[in-house]
Amino acid sequence: MQRDKSQIGLAARMATLHESPTMAMNRHAKQLAAEGKTIYNLTAGELASDTPLYIQKAVAEKLHMNKYTPAAGLPELRQQIADSSRKFYGLNWIQPANVVVTASTKPAMYASLFALVNPGDEVIVPIPAWRSHTQLIELVGGVAVEVPMTDDFDLDVKAITARINARTKAIILNSPHNPTGTVFSKSSLLELAAALKDSVITVISDDIYVKLVYDKAFTLPPTCGFERLIIINGFSKSQALTGWRIGYLIADEEVAKAATGLLSHVTGNAPMPSQQAALAALSRGDRPPAETLEMLKHQRELVDNTLKKIPNLKYHLPGGAFYFFIDLRGITKSSAGWCEQLLNETGVALVPGEAFSAPGFARLSFVTDEAVLTKALEQIKQFVARSVK
Ligand code: GLU
């Protein structure tokens, strides 16, 4: 029987689902480059270098391994993640049973929210925010409650606590922070932990940038005494393994088991070669190579030295991660329009603040090749000079 095409509709939930804007911008920039245009792609949140050679070698030796692993990951990998995280955070409760290995941090966040959030439950997200955080909350039927950060992009604990109510289930933290690159102050984190004391609210700490820090004064959010805590992390950003899709969550056993149950249906285990890559990274302490940090510091300085000479642009020097979040409100009313024009006229691709619930801003990722970055900065400088005339 012929089906009436008008009835083959998408599920209602798809109406609010949009492609990750950061990935979409990156795709668009790459497409323009493939068409032969000169593009300076400062959209992507990923290191420009290849997979480290020692990881390539270690994985190559394990390529015969083709079988399923437990959905929560290889036992030795869970053990090593538990051991290194226990030491890194100084949290003695972290054992292998608390660790679930996932095919990147996105399923880790999805499974955590899926395990905790009932339809209609609220999850607080400080904004600006990475879009996948709010989108994943909505995908599990929750309500993303966006709470603006302070003007210098720290947690606004008073604003957060003002939005807490009986439906509040969780708060997502991300420090160093995407898209602003700021690190949350110790005082704001401790104030939040005190405000959440004895509550049923879980803090989900997206720690993907914690190993890319430039400020000595960095405080790891999980060390601030949150009673209900899920840590999400992975190997993408610090080990140049974005395309390998390998991450993990650390939670109390009940949540870890629930998340594993979900993932056993959705992804099964994270790919074996990626788990092997993670084991290799851990064998060297899961630290970014010193050269990577040096390169990032140098490129951060390069951007800082250029941007500070451009009148009417404002920004905060990032304390971690690899983003500058530029305040364009002194020069334009529409950051999306401004970014589009910048791309069309100069080939420089940034991510407009609209992608992070922060119109008026643009995110510049400084992890590209230095020559490309230098040329892109020059283009931005000239574009601003032309547009403010
Ligand atoms: N987190 C990265 C970024 O913000 C990856 C892009 C994405 O997954 O949306 O650029």
XYZ file of C-alpha atoms and ligand atoms in Angstrom:
399
model
C 0.000 0.000 0.000
C 1.231 3.477 -0.886
C 1.817 5.647 2.189
C 0.505 9.165 2.206
C 3.722 11.204 2.096
C 2.256 14.023 4.149
C 2.019 11.576 7.058
C 5.668 10.591 6.988
C 6.664 13.510 9.178
C 9.579 13.951 11.507
C 8.997 13.495 15.214
C 7.861 16.677 16.948
C 11.084 16.738 18.965
C 13.042 17.451 15.808
C 11.520 20.923 15.606
C 13.872 22.133 18.310
C 16.912 20.153 17.212
C 19.536 22.020 15.200
C 22.948 20.922 14.042
C 25.779 21.947 16.353
C 26.487 25.514 15.155
C 30.209 25.180 15.874
C 30.384 22.070 13.708
C 28.196 23.704 11.069
C 30.475 26.760 10.878
C 33.539 24.537 10.631
C 31.893 22.506 7.863
C 30.928 25.672 6.002
C 34.464 27.094 6.228
C 35.961 23.806 5.019
C 33.518 23.677 2.139
C 34.467 27.200 1.025
C 38.138 26.207 1.196
C 37.417 23.069 -0.878
C 35.787 25.337 -3.474
C 39.113 27.093 -3.832
C 38.506 30.175 -1.681
C 41.227 31.392 0.677
C 39.785 30.682 4.104
C 41.257 31.336 7.535
C 39.297 28.890 9.618
C 39.234 30.025 13.252
C 36.034 28.148 14.089
C 37.184 24.746 15.224
C 37.926 23.788 18.780
C 40.640 21.304 17.909
C 44.423 21.248 17.844
C 45.950 21.550 14.393
C 48.589 18.829 14.969
C 48.267 15.171 13.927
C 47.630 12.254 16.262
C 50.812 12.034 18.393
C 53.187 9.450 16.915
C 53.425 7.361 20.095
C 49.634 6.999 20.095
C 49.628 6.021 16.411
C 52.255 3.348 17.146
C 50.518 1.981 20.228
C 47.191 1.694 18.408
C 48.809 0.124 15.332
C 50.014 -2.740 17.519
C 46.446 -3.406 18.673
C 44.640 -3.265 15.373
C 43.971 -7.023 15.481
C 41.657 -6.381 18.463
C 38.207 -6.329 16.936
C 35.807 -7.627 19.583
C 33.198 -5.864 21.652
C 34.356 -4.500 24.941
C 31.977 -4.117 27.886
C 29.647 -1.160 27.214
C 31.342 0.785 30.014
C 34.761 0.255 28.416
C 37.806 -1.978 28.765
C 38.337 -2.848 32.447
C 42.008 -1.762 32.306
C 41.009 1.586 30.795
C 38.366 2.213 33.466
C 40.953 1.292 36.077
C 43.511 3.713 34.658
C 41.029 6.550 34.231
C 39.917 5.984 37.840
C 43.506 5.934 39.109
C 44.602 9.037 37.221
C 41.428 10.989 38.015
C 41.548 10.068 41.721
C 45.032 11.520 41.841
C 44.339 14.517 39.591
C 41.277 15.671 41.556
C 42.261 14.257 44.935
C 38.857 12.570 45.135
C 39.209 9.214 46.864
C 35.768 7.954 45.948
C 36.694 7.558 42.282
C 36.960 3.825 41.514
C 36.648 1.895 38.227
C 32.947 1.257 38.923
C 32.396 5.023 38.773
C 33.910 5.345 35.301
C 32.068 4.869 32.017
C 34.094 5.156 28.817
C 32.168 6.837 26.014
C 32.580 7.632 22.336
C 33.510 11.264 23.147
C 32.173 13.593 25.803
C 28.913 14.209 23.940
C 27.430 10.759 24.724
C 28.861 11.117 28.236
C 26.837 14.304 28.699
C 23.804 12.811 26.976
C 23.859 9.644 29.100
C 24.322 11.654 32.315
C 21.366 13.889 31.530
C 19.300 10.920 30.340
C 19.967 9.184 33.645
C 18.979 12.186 35.773
C 16.412 14.361 34.052
C 12.681 13.698 34.008
C 10.529 15.460 31.407
C 10.073 19.033 32.584
C 13.010 18.979 34.989
C 15.217 22.032 34.774
C 18.947 22.143 34.217
C 20.768 25.425 34.774
C 23.331 26.433 32.181
C 25.441 29.569 32.656
C 25.537 31.499 29.377
C 27.306 32.060 27.048
C 27.245 28.280 26.621
C 28.313 25.663 24.162
C 25.158 24.802 22.250
C 25.381 21.029 22.752
C 24.852 21.527 26.487
C 21.459 23.179 26.071
C 20.510 21.002 23.120
C 21.206 17.748 24.976
C 19.104 18.910 27.929
C 16.204 19.470 25.552
C 16.781 16.110 23.862
C 16.148 14.289 27.126
C 12.964 16.291 27.717
C 14.447 18.750 30.176
C 14.281 22.522 30.213
C 17.549 24.410 29.779
C 17.501 27.403 32.114
C 20.036 29.859 30.742
C 21.557 32.092 33.412
C 23.904 34.872 32.296
C 27.422 34.860 33.683
C 28.981 37.992 35.173
C 30.383 40.665 32.851
C 33.838 39.143 33.186
C 32.420 35.673 32.492
C 32.604 34.197 35.950
C 29.756 32.254 37.577
C 27.028 34.560 38.838
C 26.075 32.510 41.864
C 23.345 34.884 43.013
C 21.694 34.741 39.603
C 21.999 30.944 39.603
C 20.530 30.462 43.049
C 17.678 32.821 42.161
C 16.652 30.380 39.442
C 16.743 27.250 41.609
C 13.371 25.724 42.358
C 11.803 22.326 43.062
C 12.214 21.280 39.426
C 15.950 22.048 39.271
C 17.832 18.810 38.724
C 21.294 19.789 37.677
C 23.731 22.588 36.857
C 26.282 22.307 34.080
C 29.687 23.829 34.736
C 32.495 24.135 32.221
C 35.793 25.654 33.351
C 37.940 26.501 31.416
C 34.929 27.659 29.551
C 33.784 27.297 25.983
C 33.269 29.800 24.332
C 34.849 32.474 26.563
C 38.088 30.780 27.635
C 37.643 32.108 31.167
C 38.235 30.009 34.269
C 35.709 30.222 37.083
C 36.985 31.808 40.280
C 37.526 29.650 43.338
C 35.297 31.954 45.379
C 32.344 31.600 42.996
C 32.715 27.813 42.880
C 32.884 27.562 46.679
C 29.897 29.886 46.999
C 27.925 27.672 44.617
C 28.940 24.512 46.484
C 27.763 26.102 49.743
C 24.462 27.118 48.150
C 23.889 23.552 46.904
C 24.730 21.898 50.223
C 22.135 19.280 51.208
C 20.195 19.828 47.992
C 19.389 17.142 45.419
C 20.969 19.134 42.596
C 23.771 17.454 40.671
C 26.667 19.467 39.298
C 27.795 18.143 35.939
C 31.309 19.416 35.399
C 32.381 19.366 31.773
C 36.142 19.257 32.293
C 37.269 18.820 28.700
C 39.622 21.840 28.891
C 41.074 21.333 32.383
C 44.477 20.311 31.063
C 44.775 23.368 28.856
C 45.218 26.086 31.447
C 47.383 29.238 31.404
C 46.372 30.753 34.745
C 48.174 29.517 37.820
C 45.093 30.351 39.851
C 42.931 27.714 38.201
C 40.529 25.830 40.479
C 39.177 22.480 39.346
C 35.405 22.672 39.832
C 35.114 19.042 41.053
C 37.415 19.840 43.978
C 35.059 22.452 45.419
C 32.941 20.163 47.553
C 29.892 19.557 45.366
C 28.002 16.751 47.051
C 26.388 15.371 43.912
C 28.850 15.442 41.090
C 29.383 14.044 37.629
C 32.706 14.704 35.922
C 32.855 14.592 32.160
C 36.131 14.514 30.344
C 37.923 13.060 27.353
C 41.106 12.943 25.351
C 40.066 15.121 22.402
C 41.323 18.545 23.268
C 44.515 17.950 25.217
C 45.799 14.977 23.195
C 44.791 16.127 19.690
C 42.348 13.223 19.400
C 39.122 15.019 18.453
C 38.297 12.706 15.561
C 38.914 9.584 17.653
C 35.831 10.315 19.763
C 36.953 9.072 23.143
C 35.749 10.385 26.480
C 34.314 9.283 29.798
C 32.065 10.179 32.666
C 32.726 9.706 36.357
C 29.680 9.463 38.587
C 28.337 7.616 41.578
C 27.726 3.944 40.819
C 23.993 4.284 40.401
C 24.333 6.954 37.723
C 27.273 5.145 36.094
C 25.189 1.956 35.823
C 22.197 3.820 34.412
C 24.372 5.604 31.856
C 25.987 2.310 30.877
C 22.561 0.764 30.362
C 21.603 3.549 27.988
C 24.902 3.441 26.099
C 24.679 -0.352 25.755
C 21.735 0.336 23.442
C 22.817 3.555 21.796
C 26.514 3.158 20.973
C 27.605 -0.070 22.635
C 31.246 0.347 23.592
C 33.423 3.224 22.409
C 35.502 2.018 19.425
C 38.346 -0.321 20.376
C 41.116 1.649 18.584
C 40.030 4.797 20.400
C 40.097 3.003 23.750
C 43.618 1.848 22.902
C 44.546 5.447 22.051
C 43.252 6.511 25.466
C 45.342 3.800 27.164
C 48.407 5.070 25.315
C 47.685 8.663 26.382
C 47.278 7.539 29.996
C 50.583 5.650 29.860
C 52.187 9.105 29.546
C 50.095 10.661 32.266
C 47.382 12.100 29.987
C 49.078 15.488 29.949
C 49.261 17.646 26.861
C 52.825 17.720 25.520
C 54.812 20.687 26.874
C 55.283 21.941 23.282
C 51.505 22.075 22.824
C 51.075 24.279 25.876
C 53.977 26.496 24.795
C 52.481 26.848 21.325
C 49.074 27.715 22.756
C 50.539 30.312 25.125
C 52.478 31.862 22.279
C 49.425 32.002 19.995
C 47.276 33.391 22.779
C 49.813 36.197 23.119
C 49.788 36.777 19.390
C 46.009 37.232 19.384
C 46.110 39.390 22.497
C 48.791 41.659 21.022
C 46.762 42.189 17.863
C 43.290 42.521 19.342
C 44.358 45.037 21.950
C 45.401 47.408 19.182
C 41.996 47.286 17.488
C 39.804 50.103 18.789
C 36.285 49.297 20.027
C 36.864 45.550 20.424
C 36.781 44.174 23.953
C 37.729 40.762 25.298
C 39.084 38.919 28.318
C 42.405 37.159 28.056
C 41.524 33.452 28.186
C 42.790 31.632 31.272
C 42.368 28.261 29.585
C 41.029 26.435 26.521
C 41.849 28.096 23.199
C 39.188 30.668 22.541
C 38.902 34.444 22.611
C 35.346 35.663 22.965
C 35.332 39.072 21.349
C 32.807 41.712 22.328
C 31.691 43.317 19.081
C 28.975 45.493 20.563
C 31.140 48.578 20.107
C 31.169 48.104 16.353
C 28.042 46.226 15.246
C 24.455 45.476 16.168
C 24.518 41.988 14.635
C 27.401 39.679 15.364
C 25.959 37.050 12.993
C 25.822 39.588 10.158
C 29.278 40.899 11.041
C 30.795 37.389 11.018
C 29.144 36.620 7.695
C 30.494 39.787 6.144
C 33.936 39.123 7.604
C 33.895 35.664 6.024
C 32.685 36.900 2.651
C 35.094 39.810 2.445
C 38.223 38.411 4.043
C 37.840 34.634 4.278
C 38.188 34.706 8.091
C 35.702 32.334 9.736
C 34.703 32.929 13.369
C 31.684 31.569 15.259
C 29.080 34.256 15.980
C 27.972 34.656 19.594
C 24.406 33.731 18.644
C 25.667 30.122 18.581
C 26.312 30.414 22.330
C 23.232 32.425 23.336
C 25.418 35.539 23.371
C 24.630 37.822 20.459
C 27.065 40.695 20.110
C 30.128 38.492 20.442
C 32.233 36.201 18.258
C 34.423 33.240 19.177
C 37.914 33.049 17.768
C 39.721 29.739 18.124
C 43.480 30.254 18.099
C 44.609 26.662 17.591
C 45.276 26.886 13.905
C 48.679 27.031 12.269
C 50.548 30.204 13.305
C 50.964 31.525 9.740
C 47.214 31.198 9.145
C 46.471 32.847 12.487
C 48.784 35.778 11.741
C 47.187 36.386 8.355
C 43.683 36.042 9.802
C 44.436 38.597 12.521
C 45.713 41.047 9.935
C 42.505 40.561 7.947
C 40.360 41.176 11.036
C 42.291 44.348 11.806
C 41.818 45.707 8.302
C 38.158 44.677 8.177
C 37.382 46.477 11.430
C 39.263 49.558 10.235
C 37.194 49.566 7.042
C 33.874 48.903 8.740
C 34.095 51.564 11.446
C 34.980 54.325 8.997
N 33.630 21.700 21.268
C 34.142 22.057 19.977
C 33.832 23.485 19.628
O 33.116 24.154 20.350
C 33.697 21.084 18.929
C 32.539 21.466 18.072
C 31.288 20.780 18.461
O 31.358 19.610 18.777
O 30.237 21.428 18.463
O 34.330 23.954 18.636
